[in-house]
PDB file of C-alpha atoms in Angstrom:
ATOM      1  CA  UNK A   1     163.767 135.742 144.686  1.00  0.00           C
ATOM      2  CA  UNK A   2     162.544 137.625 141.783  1.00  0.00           C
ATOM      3  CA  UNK A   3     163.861 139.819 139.475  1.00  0.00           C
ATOM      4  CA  UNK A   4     162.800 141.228 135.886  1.00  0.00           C
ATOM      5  CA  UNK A   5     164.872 140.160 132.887  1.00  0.00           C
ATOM      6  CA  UNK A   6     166.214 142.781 130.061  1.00  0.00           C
ATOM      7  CA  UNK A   7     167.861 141.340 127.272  1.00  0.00           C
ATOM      8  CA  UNK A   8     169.703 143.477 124.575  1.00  0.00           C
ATOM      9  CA  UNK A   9     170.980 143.144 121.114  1.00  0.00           C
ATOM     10  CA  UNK A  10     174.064 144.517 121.484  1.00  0.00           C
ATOM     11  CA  UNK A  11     176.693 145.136 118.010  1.00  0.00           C
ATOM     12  CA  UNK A  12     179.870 144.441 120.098  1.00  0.00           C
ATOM     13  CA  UNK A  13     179.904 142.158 122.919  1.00  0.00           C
ATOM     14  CA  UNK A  14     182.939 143.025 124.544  1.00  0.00           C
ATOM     15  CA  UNK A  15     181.908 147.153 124.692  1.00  0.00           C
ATOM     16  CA  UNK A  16     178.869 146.150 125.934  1.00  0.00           C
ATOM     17  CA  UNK A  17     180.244 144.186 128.680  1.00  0.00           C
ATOM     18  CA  UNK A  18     183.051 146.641 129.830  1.00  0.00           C
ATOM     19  CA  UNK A  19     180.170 149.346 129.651  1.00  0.00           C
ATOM     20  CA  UNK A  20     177.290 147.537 132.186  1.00  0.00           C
ATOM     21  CA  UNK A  21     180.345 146.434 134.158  1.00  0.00           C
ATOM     22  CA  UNK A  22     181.304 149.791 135.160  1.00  0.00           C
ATOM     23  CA  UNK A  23     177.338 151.133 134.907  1.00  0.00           C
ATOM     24  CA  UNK A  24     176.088 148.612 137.329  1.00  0.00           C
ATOM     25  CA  UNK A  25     179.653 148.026 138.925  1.00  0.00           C
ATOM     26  CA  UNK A  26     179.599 144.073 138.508  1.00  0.00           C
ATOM     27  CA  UNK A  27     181.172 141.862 136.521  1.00  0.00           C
ATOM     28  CA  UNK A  28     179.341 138.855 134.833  1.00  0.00           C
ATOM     29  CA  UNK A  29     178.021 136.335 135.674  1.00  0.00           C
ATOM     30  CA  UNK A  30     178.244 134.320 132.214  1.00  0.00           C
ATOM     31  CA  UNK A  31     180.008 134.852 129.821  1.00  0.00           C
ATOM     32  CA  UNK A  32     179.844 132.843 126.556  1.00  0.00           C
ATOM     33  CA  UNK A  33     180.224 133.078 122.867  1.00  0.00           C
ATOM     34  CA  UNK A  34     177.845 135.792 121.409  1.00  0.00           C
ATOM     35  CA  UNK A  35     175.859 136.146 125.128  1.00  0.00           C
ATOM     36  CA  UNK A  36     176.722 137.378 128.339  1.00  0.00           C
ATOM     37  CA  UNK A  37     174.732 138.284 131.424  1.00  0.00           C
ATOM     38  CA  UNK A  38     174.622 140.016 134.403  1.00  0.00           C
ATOM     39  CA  UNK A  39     173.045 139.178 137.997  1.00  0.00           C
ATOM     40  CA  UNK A  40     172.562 142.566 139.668  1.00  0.00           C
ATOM     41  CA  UNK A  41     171.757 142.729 143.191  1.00  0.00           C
ATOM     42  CA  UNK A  42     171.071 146.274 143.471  1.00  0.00           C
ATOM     43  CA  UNK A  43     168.322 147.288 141.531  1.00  0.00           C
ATOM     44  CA  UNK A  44     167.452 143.277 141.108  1.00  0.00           C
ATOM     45  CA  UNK A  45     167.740 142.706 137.591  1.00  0.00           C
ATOM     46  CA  UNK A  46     169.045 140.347 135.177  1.00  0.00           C
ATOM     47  CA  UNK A  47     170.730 141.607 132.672  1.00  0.00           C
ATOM     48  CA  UNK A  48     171.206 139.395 129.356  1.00  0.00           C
ATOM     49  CA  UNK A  49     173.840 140.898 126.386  1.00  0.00           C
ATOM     50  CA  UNK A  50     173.238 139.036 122.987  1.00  0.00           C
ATOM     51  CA  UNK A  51     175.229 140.060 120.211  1.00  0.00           C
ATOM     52  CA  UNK A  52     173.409 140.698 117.622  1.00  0.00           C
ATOM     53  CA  UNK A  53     175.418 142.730 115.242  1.00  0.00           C
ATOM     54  CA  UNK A  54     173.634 145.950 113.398  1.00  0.00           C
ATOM     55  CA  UNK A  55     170.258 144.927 115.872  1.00  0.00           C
ATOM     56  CA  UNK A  56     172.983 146.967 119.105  1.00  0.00           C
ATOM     57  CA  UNK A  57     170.513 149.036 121.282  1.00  0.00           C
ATOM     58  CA  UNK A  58     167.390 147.164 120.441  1.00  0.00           C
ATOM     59  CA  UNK A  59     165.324 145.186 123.321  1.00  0.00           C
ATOM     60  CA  UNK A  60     165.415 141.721 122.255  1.00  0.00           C
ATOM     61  CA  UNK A  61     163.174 140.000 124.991  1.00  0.00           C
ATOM     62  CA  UNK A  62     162.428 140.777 128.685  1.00  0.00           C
ATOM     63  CA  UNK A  63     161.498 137.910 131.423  1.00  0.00           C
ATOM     64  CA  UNK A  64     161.086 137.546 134.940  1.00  0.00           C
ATOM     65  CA  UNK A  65     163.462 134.943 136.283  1.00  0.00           C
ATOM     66  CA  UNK A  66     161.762 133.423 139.449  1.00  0.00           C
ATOM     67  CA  UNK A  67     163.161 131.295 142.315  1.00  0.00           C
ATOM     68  CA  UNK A  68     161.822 127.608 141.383  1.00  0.00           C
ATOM     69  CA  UNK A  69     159.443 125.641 138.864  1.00  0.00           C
ATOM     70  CA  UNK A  70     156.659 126.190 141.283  1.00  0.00           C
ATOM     71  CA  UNK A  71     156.715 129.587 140.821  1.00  0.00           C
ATOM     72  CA  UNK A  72     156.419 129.267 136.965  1.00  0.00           C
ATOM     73  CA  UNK A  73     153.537 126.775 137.374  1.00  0.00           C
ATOM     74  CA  UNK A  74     151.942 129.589 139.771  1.00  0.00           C
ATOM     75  CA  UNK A  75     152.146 132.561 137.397  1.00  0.00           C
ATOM     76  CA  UNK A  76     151.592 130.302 134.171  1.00  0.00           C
ATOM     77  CA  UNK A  77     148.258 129.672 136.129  1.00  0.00           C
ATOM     78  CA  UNK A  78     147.548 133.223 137.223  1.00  0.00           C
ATOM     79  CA  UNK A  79     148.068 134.980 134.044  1.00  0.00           C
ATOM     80  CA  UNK A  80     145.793 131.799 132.162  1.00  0.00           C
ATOM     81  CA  UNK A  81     142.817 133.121 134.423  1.00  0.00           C
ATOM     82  CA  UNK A  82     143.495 136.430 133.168  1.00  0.00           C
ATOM     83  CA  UNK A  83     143.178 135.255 129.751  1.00  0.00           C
ATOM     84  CA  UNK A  84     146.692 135.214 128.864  1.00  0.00           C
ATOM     85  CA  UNK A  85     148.037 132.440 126.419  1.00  0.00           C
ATOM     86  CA  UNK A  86     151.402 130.627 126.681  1.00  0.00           C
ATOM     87  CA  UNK A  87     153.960 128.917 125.173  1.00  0.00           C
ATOM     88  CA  UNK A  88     155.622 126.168 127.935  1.00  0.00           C
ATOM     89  CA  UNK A  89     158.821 125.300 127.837  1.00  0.00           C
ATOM     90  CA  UNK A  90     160.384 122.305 130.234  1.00  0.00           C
ATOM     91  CA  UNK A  91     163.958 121.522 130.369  1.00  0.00           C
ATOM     92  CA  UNK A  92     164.921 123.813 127.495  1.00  0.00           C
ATOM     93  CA  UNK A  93     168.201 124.494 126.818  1.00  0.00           C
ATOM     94  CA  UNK A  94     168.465 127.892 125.889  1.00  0.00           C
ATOM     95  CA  UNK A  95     171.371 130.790 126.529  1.00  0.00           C
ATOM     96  CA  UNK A  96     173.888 128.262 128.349  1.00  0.00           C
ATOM     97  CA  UNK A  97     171.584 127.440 131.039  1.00  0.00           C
ATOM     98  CA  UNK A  98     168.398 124.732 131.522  1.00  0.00           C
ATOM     99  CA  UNK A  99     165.331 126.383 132.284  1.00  0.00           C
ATOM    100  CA  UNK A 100     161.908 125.517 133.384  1.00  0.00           C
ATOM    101  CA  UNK A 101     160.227 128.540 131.491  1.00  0.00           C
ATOM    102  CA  UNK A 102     156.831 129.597 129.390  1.00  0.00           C
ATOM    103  CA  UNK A 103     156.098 132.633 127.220  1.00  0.00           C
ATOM    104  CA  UNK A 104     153.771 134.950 127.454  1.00  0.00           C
ATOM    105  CA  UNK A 105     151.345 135.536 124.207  1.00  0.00           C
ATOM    106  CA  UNK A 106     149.282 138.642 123.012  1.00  0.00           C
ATOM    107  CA  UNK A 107     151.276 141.637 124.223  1.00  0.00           C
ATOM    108  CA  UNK A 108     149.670 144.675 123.213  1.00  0.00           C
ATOM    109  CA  UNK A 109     152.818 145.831 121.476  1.00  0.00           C
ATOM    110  CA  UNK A 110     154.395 142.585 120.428  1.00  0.00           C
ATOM    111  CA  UNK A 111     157.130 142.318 123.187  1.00  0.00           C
ATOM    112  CA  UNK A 112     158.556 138.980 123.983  1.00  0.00           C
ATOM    113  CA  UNK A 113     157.664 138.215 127.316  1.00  0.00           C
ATOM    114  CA  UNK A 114     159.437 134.926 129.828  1.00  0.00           C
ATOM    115  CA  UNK A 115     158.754 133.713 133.076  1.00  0.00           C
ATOM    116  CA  UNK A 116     161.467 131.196 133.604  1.00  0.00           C
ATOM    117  CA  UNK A 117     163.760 129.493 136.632  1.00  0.00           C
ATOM    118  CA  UNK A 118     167.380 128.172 135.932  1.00  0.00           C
ATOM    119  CA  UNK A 119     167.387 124.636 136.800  1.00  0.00           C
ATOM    120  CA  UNK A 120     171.433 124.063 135.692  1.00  0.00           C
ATOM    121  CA  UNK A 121     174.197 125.882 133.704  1.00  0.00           C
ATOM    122  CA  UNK A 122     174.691 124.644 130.726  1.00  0.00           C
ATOM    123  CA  UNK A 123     178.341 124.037 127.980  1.00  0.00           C
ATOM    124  CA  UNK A 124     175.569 124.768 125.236  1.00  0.00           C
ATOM    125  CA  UNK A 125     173.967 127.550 124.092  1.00  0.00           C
ATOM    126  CA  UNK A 126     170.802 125.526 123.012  1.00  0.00           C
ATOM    127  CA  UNK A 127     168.259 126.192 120.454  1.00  0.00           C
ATOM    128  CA  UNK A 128     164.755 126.738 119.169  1.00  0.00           C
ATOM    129  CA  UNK A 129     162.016 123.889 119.737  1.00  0.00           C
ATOM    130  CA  UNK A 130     159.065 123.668 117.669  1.00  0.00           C
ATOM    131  CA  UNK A 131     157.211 125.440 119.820  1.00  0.00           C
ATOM    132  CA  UNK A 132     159.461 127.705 121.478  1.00  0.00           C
ATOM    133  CA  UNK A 133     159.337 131.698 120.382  1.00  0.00           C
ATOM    134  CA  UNK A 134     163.217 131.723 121.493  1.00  0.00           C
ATOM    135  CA  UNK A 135     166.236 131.150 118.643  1.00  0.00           C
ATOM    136  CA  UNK A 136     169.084 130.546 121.563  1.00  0.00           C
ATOM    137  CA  UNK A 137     172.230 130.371 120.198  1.00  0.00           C
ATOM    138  CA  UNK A 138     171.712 131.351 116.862  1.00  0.00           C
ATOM    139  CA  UNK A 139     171.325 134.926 117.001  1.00  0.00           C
ATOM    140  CA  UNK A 140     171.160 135.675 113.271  1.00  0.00           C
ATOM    141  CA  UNK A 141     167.661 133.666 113.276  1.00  0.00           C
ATOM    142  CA  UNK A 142     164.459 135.697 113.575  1.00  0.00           C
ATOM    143  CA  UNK A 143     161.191 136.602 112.759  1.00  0.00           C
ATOM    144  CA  UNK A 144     158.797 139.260 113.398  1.00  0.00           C
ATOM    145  CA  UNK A 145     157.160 136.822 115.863  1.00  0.00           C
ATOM    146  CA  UNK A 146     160.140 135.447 117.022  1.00  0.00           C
ATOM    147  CA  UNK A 147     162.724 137.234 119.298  1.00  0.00           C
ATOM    148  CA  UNK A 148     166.123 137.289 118.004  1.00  0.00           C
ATOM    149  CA  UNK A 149     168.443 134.976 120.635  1.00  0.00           C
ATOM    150  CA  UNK A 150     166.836 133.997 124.302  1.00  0.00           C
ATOM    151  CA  UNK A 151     167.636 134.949 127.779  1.00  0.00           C
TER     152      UNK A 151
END
């Protein structure tokens, strides 16, 4: 199973959710301090709220959540022999879930781009790594390179 990721900066969490609720007529599937997401079967997409107050309306990353690390090793692979850099990520913690994950480099327009798998759920939020482009949990922390929150 694939699906693309969207991930929005939203000013008011709980708007937000009662709107995509009704929009995509599902509830979430997480819902945690500051973050909530959505797992919509029909069109397949996961849908990631971060509240990220006076940033509402803004894409903050995008991602395409895959079925297993093997499929992140895969594309990590294809997209290197199309000349695409990446950061890897292994067991992060990031957005309440562990991930196997990497991030795509050199967009033409800057966008954040994730291929990840959720390996477990997670009590924490999690956090930025030294080389991670992703400030999880902390969405007042940013940069221009640097999405604001993760996933």
């Amino acid at each position: 199973m694939s699906r693309v990721q969207l991930a929005l900066n939203v000013d008011d969490l709980d708007a937000s959710i009662t709107f995509y609720r009704t929009l995509f007529g599902t509830a979430p599937a997480k819902v945690r301090p500051g973050y909530a997401n959505f797992a919509v079967a029909e069109p397949p997409l996961k849908l990631v709220l971060i509240e990220n107050p006076g940033q509402g309306g803004s894409v903050n990353h995008l991602g395409v959540e895959v079925a297993d690390t093997d499929t992140v090793d895969a594309e990590q692979t294809r997209l290197a022999k199309a000349g695409f850099a990446s950061v890897d990520e292994r067991g992060t913690t990031c957005c309440y879930a562990k991930q196997d994950k990497f991030w795509v480099e050199g967009a033409p327009n800057g966008e954040h781009w994730e291929v990840y798998t959720v390996l477990a759920d997670s009590a924490t939020a999690g956090g930025p790594s030294e080389e991670s482009p992703c400030s999880c949990g902390d969405a007042e922390t940013t940069s221009d390179a640097l999405p604001a929150g993760c996933c």
